[in-house]
mmCIF file of C-alpha atoms and ligand atoms in Angstrom:
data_model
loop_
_atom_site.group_PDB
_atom_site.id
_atom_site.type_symbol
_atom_site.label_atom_id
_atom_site.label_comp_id
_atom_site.label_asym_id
_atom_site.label_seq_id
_atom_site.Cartn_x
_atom_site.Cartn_y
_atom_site.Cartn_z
ATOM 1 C CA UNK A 24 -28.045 18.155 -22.484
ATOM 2 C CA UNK A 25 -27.841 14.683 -24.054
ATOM 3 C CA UNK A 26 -24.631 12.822 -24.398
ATOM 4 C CA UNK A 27 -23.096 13.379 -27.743
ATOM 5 C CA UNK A 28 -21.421 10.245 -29.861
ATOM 6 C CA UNK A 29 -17.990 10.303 -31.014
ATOM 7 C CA UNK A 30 -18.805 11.096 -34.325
ATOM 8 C CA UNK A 31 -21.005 14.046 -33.390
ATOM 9 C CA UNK A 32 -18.165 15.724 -31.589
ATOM 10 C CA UNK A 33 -15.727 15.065 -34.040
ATOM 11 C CA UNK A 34 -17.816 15.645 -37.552
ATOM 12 C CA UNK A 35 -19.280 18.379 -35.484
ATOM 13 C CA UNK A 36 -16.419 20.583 -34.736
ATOM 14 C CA UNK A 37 -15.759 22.841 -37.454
ATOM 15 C CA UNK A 38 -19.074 24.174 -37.149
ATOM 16 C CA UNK A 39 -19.569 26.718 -34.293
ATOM 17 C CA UNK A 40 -22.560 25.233 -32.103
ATOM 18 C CA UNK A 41 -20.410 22.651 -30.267
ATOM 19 C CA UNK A 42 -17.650 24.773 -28.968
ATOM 20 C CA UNK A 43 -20.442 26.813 -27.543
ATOM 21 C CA UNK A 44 -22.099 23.909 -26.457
ATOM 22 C CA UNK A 45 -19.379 21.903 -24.478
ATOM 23 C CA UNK A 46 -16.946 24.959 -23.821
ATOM 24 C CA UNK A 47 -14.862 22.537 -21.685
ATOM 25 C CA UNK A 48 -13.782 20.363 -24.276
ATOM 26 C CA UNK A 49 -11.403 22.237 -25.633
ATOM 27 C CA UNK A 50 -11.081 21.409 -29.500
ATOM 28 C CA UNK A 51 -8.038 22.561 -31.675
ATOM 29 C CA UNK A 52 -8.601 20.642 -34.888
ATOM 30 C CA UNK A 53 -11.248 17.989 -36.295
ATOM 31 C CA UNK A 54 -10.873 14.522 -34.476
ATOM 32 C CA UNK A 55 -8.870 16.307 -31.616
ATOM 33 C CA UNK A 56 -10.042 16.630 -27.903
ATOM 34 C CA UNK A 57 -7.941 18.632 -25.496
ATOM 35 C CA UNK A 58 -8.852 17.968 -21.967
ATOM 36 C CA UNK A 59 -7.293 20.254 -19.088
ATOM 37 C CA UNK A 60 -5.873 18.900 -16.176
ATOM 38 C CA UNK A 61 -4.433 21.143 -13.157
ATOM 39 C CA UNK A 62 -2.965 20.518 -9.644
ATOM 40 C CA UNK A 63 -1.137 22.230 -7.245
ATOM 41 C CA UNK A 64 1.995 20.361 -7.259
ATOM 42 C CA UNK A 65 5.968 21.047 -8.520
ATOM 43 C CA UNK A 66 6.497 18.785 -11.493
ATOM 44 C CA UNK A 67 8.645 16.342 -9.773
ATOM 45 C CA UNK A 68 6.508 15.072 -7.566
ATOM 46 C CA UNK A 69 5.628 11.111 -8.347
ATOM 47 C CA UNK A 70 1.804 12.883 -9.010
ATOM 48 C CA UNK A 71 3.489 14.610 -12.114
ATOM 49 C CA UNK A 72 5.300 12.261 -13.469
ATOM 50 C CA UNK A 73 2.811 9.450 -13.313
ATOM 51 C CA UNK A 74 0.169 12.005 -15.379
ATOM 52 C CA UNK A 75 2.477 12.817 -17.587
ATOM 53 C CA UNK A 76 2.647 8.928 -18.586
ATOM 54 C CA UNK A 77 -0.882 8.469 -18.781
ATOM 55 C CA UNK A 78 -1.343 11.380 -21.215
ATOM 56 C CA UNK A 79 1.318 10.108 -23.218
ATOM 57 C CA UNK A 80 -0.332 6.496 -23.598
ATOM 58 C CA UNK A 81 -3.838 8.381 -23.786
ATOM 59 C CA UNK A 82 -2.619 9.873 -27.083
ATOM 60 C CA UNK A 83 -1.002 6.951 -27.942
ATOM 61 C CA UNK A 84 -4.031 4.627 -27.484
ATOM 62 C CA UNK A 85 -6.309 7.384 -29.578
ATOM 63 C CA UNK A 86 -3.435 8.016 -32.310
ATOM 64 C CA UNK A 87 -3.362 11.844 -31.187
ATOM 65 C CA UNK A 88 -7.065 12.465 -30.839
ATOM 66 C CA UNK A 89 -6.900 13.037 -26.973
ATOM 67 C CA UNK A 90 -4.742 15.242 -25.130
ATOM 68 C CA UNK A 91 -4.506 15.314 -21.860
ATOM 69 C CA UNK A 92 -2.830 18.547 -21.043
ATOM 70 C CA UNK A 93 -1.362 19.257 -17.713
ATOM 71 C CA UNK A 94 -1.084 22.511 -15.912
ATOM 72 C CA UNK A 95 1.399 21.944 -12.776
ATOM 73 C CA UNK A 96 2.093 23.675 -9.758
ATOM 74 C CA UNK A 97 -0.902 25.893 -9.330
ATOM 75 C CA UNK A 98 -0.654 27.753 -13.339
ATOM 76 C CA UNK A 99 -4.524 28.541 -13.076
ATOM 77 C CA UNK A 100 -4.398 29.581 -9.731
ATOM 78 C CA UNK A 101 -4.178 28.119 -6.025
ATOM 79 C CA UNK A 102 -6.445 24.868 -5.156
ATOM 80 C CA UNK A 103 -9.929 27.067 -4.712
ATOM 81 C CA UNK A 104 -9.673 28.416 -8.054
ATOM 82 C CA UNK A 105 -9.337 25.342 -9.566
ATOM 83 C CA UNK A 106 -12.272 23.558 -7.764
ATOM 84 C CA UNK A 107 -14.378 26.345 -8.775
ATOM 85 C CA UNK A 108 -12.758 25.898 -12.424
ATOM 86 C CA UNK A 109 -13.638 22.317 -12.424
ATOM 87 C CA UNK A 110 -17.329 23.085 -11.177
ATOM 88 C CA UNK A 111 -17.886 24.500 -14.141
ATOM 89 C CA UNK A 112 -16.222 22.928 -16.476
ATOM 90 C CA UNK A 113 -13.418 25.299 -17.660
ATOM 91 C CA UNK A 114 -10.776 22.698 -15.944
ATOM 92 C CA UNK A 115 -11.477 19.527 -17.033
ATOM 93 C CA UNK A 116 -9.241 17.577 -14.538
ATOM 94 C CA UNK A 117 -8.132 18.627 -11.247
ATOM 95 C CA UNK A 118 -6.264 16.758 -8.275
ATOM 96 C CA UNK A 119 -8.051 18.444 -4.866
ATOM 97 C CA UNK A 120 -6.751 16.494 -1.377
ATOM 98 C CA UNK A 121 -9.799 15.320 0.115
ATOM 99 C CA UNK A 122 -9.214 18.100 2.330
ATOM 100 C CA UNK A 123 -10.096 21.129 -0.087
ATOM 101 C CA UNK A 124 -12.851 19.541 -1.667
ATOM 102 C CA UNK A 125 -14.381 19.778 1.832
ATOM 103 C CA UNK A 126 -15.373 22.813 1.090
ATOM 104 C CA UNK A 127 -17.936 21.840 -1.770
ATOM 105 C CA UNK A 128 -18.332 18.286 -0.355
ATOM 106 C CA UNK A 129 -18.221 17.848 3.439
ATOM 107 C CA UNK A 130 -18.138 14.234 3.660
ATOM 108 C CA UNK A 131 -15.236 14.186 1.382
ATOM 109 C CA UNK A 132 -12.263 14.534 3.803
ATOM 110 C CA UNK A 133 -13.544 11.503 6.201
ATOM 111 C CA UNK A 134 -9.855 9.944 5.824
ATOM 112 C CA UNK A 135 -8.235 12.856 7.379
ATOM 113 C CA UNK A 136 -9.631 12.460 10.674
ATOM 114 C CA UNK A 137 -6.805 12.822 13.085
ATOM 115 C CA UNK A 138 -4.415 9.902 13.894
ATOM 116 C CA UNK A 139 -7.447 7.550 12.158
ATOM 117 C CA UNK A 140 -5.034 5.681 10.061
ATOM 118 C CA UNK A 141 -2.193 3.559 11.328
ATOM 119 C CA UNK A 142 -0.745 2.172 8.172
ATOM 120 C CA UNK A 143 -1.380 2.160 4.821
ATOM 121 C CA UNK A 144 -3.391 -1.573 4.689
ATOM 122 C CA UNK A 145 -5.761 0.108 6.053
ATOM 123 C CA UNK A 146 -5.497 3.364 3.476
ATOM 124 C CA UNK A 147 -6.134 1.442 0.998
ATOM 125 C CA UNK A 148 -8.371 -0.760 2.074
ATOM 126 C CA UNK A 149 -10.872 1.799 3.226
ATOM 127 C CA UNK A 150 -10.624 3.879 0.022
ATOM 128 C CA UNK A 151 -10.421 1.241 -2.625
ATOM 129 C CA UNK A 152 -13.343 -0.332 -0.436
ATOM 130 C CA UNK A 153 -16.395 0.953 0.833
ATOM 131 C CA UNK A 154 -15.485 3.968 2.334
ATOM 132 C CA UNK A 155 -13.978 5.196 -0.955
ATOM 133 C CA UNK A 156 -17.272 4.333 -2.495
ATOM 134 C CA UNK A 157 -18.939 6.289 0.182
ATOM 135 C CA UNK A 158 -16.791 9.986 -0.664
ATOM 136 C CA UNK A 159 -17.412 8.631 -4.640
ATOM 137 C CA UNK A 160 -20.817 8.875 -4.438
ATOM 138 C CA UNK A 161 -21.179 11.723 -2.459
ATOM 139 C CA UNK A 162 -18.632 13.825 -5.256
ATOM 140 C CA UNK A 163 -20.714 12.540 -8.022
ATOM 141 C CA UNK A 164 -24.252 14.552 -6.462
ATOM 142 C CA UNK A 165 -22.186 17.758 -7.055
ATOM 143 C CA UNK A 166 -22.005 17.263 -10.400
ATOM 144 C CA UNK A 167 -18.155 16.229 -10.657
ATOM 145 C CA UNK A 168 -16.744 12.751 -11.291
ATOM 146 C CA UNK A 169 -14.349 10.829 -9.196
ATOM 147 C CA UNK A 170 -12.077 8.168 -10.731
ATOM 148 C CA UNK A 171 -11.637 5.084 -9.024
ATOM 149 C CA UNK A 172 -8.191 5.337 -7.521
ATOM 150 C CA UNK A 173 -7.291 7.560 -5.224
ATOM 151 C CA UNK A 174 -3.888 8.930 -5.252
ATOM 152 C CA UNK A 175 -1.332 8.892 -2.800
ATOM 153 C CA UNK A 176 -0.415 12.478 -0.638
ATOM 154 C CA UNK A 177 0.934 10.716 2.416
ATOM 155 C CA UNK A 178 0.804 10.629 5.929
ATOM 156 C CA UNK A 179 1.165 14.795 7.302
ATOM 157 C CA UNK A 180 4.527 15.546 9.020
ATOM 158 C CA UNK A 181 4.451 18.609 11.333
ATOM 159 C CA UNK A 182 7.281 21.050 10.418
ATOM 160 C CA UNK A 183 8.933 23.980 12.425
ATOM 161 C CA UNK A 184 11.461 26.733 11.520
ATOM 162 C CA UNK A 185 11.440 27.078 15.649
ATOM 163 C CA UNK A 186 11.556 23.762 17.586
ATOM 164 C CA UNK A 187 10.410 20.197 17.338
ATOM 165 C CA UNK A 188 6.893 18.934 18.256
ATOM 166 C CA UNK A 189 7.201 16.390 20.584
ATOM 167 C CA UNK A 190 3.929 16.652 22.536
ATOM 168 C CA UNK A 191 0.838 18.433 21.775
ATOM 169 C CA UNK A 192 1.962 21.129 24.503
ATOM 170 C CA UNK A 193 4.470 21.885 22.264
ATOM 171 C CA UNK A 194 1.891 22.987 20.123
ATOM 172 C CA UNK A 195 0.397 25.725 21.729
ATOM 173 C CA UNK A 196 0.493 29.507 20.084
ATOM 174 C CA UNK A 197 2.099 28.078 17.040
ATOM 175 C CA UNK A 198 1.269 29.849 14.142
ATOM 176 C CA UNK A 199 1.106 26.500 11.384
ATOM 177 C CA UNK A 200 -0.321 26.444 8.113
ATOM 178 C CA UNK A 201 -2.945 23.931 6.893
ATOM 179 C CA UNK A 202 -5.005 23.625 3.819
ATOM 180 C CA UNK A 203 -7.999 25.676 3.320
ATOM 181 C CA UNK A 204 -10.096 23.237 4.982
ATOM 182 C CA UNK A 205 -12.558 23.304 8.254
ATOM 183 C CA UNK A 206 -10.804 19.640 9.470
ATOM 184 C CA UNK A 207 -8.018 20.964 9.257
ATOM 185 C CA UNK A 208 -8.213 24.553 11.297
ATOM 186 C CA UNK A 209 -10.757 22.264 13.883
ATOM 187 C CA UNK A 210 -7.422 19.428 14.183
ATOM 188 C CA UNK A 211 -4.901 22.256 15.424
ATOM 189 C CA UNK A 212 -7.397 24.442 16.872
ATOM 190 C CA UNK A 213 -8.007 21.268 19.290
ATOM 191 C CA UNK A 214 -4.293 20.588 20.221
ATOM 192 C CA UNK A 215 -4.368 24.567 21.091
ATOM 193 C CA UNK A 216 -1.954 25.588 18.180
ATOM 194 C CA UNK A 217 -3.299 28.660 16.213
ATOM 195 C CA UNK A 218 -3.733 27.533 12.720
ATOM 196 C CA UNK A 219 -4.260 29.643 9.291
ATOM 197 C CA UNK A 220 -5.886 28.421 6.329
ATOM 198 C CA UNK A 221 -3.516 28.981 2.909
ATOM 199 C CA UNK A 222 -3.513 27.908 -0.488
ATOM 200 C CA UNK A 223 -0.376 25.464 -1.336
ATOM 201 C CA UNK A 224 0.567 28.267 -3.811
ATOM 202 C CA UNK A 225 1.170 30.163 -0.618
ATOM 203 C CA UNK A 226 2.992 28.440 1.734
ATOM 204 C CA UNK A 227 6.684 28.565 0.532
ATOM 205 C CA UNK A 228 6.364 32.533 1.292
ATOM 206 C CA UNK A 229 4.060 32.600 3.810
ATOM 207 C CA UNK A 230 6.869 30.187 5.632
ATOM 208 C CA UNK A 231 9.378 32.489 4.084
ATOM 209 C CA UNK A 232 8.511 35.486 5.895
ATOM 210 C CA UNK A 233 7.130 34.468 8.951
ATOM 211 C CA UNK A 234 3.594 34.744 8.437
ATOM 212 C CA UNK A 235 3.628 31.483 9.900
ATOM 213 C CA UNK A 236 5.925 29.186 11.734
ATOM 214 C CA UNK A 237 4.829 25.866 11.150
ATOM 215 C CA UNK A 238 3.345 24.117 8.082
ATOM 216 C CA UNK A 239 1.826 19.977 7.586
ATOM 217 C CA UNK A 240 2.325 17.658 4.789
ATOM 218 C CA UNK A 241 3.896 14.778 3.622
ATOM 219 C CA UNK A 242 7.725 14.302 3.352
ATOM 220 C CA UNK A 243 7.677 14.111 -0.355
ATOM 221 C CA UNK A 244 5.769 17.500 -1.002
ATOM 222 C CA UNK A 245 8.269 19.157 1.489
ATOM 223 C CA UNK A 246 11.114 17.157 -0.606
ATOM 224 C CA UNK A 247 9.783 18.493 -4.199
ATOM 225 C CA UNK A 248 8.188 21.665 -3.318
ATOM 226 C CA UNK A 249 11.529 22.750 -1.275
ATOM 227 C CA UNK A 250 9.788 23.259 2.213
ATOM 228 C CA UNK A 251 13.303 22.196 3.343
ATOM 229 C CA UNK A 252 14.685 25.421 2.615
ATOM 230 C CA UNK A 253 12.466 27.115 4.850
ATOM 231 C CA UNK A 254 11.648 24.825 7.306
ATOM 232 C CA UNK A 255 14.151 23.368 10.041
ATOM 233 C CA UNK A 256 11.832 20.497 12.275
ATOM 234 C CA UNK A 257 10.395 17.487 10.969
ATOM 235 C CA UNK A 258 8.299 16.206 13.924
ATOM 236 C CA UNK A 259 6.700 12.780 12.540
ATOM 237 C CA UNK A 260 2.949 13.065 13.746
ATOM 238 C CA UNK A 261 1.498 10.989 11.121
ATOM 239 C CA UNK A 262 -1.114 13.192 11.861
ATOM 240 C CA UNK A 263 -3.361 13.065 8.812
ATOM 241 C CA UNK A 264 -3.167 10.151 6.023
ATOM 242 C CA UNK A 265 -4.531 12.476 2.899
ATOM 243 C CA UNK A 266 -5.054 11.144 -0.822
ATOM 244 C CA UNK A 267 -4.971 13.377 -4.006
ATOM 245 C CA UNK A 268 -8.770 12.446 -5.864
ATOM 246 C CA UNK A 269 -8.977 12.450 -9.295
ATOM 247 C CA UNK A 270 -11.563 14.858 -10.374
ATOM 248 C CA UNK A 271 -13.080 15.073 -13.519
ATOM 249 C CA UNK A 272 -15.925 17.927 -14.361
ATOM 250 C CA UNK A 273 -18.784 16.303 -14.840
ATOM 251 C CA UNK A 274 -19.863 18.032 -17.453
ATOM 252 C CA UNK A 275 -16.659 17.251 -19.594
ATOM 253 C CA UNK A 276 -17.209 13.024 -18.421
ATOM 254 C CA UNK A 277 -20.626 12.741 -19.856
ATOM 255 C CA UNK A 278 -19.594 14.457 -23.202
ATOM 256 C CA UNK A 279 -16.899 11.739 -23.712
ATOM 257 C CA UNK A 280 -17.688 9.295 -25.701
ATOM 258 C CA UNK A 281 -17.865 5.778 -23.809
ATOM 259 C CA UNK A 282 -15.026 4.502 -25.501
ATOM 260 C CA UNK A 283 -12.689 7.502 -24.790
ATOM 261 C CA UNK A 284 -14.088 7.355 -20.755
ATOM 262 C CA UNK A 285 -12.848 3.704 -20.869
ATOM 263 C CA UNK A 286 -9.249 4.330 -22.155
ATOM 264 C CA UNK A 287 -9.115 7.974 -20.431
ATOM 265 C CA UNK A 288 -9.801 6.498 -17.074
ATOM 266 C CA UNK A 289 -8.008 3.280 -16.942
ATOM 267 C CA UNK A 290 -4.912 4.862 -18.049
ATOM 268 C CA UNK A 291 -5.173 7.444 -15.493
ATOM 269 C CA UNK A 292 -6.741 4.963 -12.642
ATOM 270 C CA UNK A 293 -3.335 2.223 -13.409
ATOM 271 C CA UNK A 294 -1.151 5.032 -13.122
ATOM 272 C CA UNK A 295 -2.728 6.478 -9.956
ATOM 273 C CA UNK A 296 -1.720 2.604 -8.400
ATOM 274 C CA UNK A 297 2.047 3.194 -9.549
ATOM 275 C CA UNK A 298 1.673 6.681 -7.945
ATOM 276 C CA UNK A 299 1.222 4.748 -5.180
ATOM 277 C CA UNK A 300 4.203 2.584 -5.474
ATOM 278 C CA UNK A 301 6.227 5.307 -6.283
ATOM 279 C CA UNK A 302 5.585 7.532 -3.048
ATOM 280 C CA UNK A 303 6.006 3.846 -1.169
ATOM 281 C CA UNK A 304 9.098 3.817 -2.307
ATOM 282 C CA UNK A 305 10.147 7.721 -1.379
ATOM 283 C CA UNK A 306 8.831 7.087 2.216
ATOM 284 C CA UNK A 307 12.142 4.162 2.403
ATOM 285 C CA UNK A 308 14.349 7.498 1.370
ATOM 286 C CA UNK A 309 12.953 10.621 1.761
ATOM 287 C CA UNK A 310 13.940 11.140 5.266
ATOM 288 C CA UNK A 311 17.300 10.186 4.646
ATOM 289 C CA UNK A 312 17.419 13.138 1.771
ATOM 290 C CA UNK A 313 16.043 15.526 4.220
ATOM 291 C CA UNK A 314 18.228 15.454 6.457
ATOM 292 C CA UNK A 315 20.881 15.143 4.408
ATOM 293 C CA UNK A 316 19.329 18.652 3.282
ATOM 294 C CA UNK A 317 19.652 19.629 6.791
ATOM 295 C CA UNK A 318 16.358 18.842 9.028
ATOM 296 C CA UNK A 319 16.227 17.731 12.004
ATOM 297 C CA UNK A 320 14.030 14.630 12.828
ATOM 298 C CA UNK A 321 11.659 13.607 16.131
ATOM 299 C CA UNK A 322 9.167 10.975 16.486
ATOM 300 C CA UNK A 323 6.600 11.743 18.644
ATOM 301 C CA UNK A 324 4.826 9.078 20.751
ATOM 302 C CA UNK A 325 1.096 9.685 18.910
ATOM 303 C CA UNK A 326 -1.453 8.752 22.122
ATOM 304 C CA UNK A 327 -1.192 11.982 23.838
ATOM 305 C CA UNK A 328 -2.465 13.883 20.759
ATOM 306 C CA UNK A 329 -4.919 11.643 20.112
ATOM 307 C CA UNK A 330 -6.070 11.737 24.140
ATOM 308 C CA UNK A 331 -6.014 15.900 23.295
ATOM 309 C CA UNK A 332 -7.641 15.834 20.321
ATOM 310 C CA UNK A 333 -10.407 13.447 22.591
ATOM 311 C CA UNK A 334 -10.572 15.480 25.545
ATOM 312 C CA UNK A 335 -11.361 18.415 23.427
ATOM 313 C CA UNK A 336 -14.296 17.114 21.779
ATOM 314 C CA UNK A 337 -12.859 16.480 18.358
ATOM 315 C CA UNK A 338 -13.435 13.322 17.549
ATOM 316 C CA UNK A 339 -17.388 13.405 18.900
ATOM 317 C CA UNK A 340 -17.708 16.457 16.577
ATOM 318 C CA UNK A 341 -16.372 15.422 13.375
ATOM 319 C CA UNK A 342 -18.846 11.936 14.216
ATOM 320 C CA UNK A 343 -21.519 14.492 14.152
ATOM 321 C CA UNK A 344 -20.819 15.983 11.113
ATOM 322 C CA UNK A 345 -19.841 13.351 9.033
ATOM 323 C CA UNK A 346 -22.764 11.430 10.451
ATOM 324 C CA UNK A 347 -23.079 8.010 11.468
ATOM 325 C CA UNK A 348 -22.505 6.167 8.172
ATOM 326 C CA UNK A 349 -19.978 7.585 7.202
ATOM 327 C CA UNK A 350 -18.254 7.704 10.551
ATOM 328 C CA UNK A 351 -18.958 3.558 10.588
ATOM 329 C CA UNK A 352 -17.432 2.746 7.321
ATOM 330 C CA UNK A 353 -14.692 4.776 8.930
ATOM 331 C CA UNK A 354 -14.048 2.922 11.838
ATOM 332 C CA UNK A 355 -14.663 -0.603 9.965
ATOM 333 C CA UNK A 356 -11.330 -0.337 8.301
ATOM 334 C CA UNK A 357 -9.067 1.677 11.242
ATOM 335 C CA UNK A 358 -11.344 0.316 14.893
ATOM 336 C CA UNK A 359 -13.221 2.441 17.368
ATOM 337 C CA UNK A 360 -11.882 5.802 17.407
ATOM 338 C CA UNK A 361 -13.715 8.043 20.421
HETATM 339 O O1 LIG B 18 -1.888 22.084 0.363
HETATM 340 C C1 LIG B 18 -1.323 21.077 0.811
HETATM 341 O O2 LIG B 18 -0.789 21.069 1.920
HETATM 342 C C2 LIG B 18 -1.301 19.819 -0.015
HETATM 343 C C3 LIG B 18 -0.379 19.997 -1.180
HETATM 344 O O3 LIG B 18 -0.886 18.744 0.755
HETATM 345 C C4 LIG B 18 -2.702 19.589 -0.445
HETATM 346 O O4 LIG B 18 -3.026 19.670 -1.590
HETATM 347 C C5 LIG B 18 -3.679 19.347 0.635
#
């Protein structure tokens, strides 16, 4: 299907053929594009906020033609639905963690390798460099289109509702959480904990009642999305450093008019960078607010989970998989890491 000019979309839309035609761009009135955007997180988090701006200057900078309209906290469904939503084109937008795209592009998830990351210099060199342009390219063969700055998730903090983590024996038998995502189950499975793969839109209950024990993430998600209430032990692993990519359908990005792809994407890509700043700036506090909310805090010395996760073949396998390029791009920006 060819690209369509602005004034074909807009002159075109009272007739019936192009709502058939581009069913993704959703079209209430003439001169008026609606484009979808969903995630999986509560609408405090910085990710929320910082989308809401850039809609608001989107229809400011196209006097109320675009609309970027935002569907927090899994509305359409938990993070699978989405992606397959955003395959094909009946989500316009969606904000996947490297880690759940994984399962529609393998390479994607390279920068959650365990304990690869030590800070975030290297975050963001590696994925506003040439590793980033690596996982781009490799998103844009499945037909979907990355945006150029990735957003920030955070390093992954271990939580308990049963006792801190301080080495990876501790570990053993847990029943924790992670995202539906191989790396993930193949990271825990390694340190000998007994890992189950669950939508976001699950956890809070699934932590609730027991189903599981233990969940990962970031110590803003289990600020906004209340983990604290269900969680006691914050065991600072550092574990993971994971990045919210900004998705677009493809088949929504090539109907957009050039002009419109421009605006669309450098408001979202500038404020993707004050995401940034903002969860920067939550790391300096967040702790402080969780325990104040009444966790308990350890810091585990890192080396004898990454010596586990070594002895147990992890690091060789995930090499293999990811293959050798990508695996070298990798280890440009963080060192040698098996
Ligand atoms: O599901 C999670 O744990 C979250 C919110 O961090 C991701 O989207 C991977």
């Amino acid at each position: 299907m060819k690209p369509i000019g602005r004034r074909t979309f807009i002159g075109g839309v009272a007739a019936a053929t192009p709502l058939l035609m581009f069913p993704a761009l959703r079209t209430r009135a003439a001169g008026h594009i609606t484009l979808k955007y969903g995630n999986n997180l509560p609408l405090s988090h910085p990710l929320n906020v910082r989308s809401h701006e850039a809609a608001e200057r989107i229809k400011k900078e196209t006097n109320g033609e675009v609309e970027l309209s935002i569907f927090p906290n899994n509305q359409l469904g938990g993070d699978t639905d989405m992606l397959s939503q955003v395959r094909s084109g009946a989500l316009d937008f969606f904000t996947p963690s490297a880690l759940v795209l994984a399962t529609l592009v393998p390479v994607a998830p390279i920068n959650a390798v365990g304990f690869a990351f030590a800070n975030y210099e290297q975050v963001w060199g590696a994925m506003d460099g040439e590793l980033g342009a690596f996982i781009r390219a490799a998103i844009e063969k499945v037909g979907l289109h990355l945006l150029e700055k990735v957003w920030d998730n955070g390093f992954r903090q271990i939580t308990t509702s049963t006792k801190p983590i301080n080495t990876p024996q501790d570990l053993a038998g847990i029943k924790i959480r992670v995202p539906v995502s191989p790396l993930g189950i193949s990271l825990f499975q390694a340190l000998s904990a007994s890992p189950t793969s669950l939508q976001f839109s699950e956890v809070y209950t699934a932590l609730q009642t027991h189903v599981v024990d233990a969940q990962e993430n970031p110590l803003p998600i289990i600020q906004t999305a209340k983990l604290y209430e269900v969680q006691k032990h914050v065991s600072l692993t550092n574990h993971i450093w994971d990045g919210f990519l900004f998705v677009a359908s493809g088949k929504t990005w090539k109907k957009l008019p050039e002009d419109i792809q421009t605006l669309v994407a450098r408001a979202i890509n500038e404020a993707g960078v004050q995401q940034r700043q903002d969860i920067a700036k939550l790391n300096d506090t967040v702790q402080g607010d969780l325990q104040g909310l009444g966790m308990v805090f350890n810091k585990p010395d890192p080396q004898p989970f990454r010596e586990a996760l070594r002895k147990a073949g992890f690091y060789a396998q995930w090499k293999e998989k990811f293959g050798a390029d990508a695996w070298g791009l990798l280890e440009k920006y963080v060192g040698q890491l098996a």
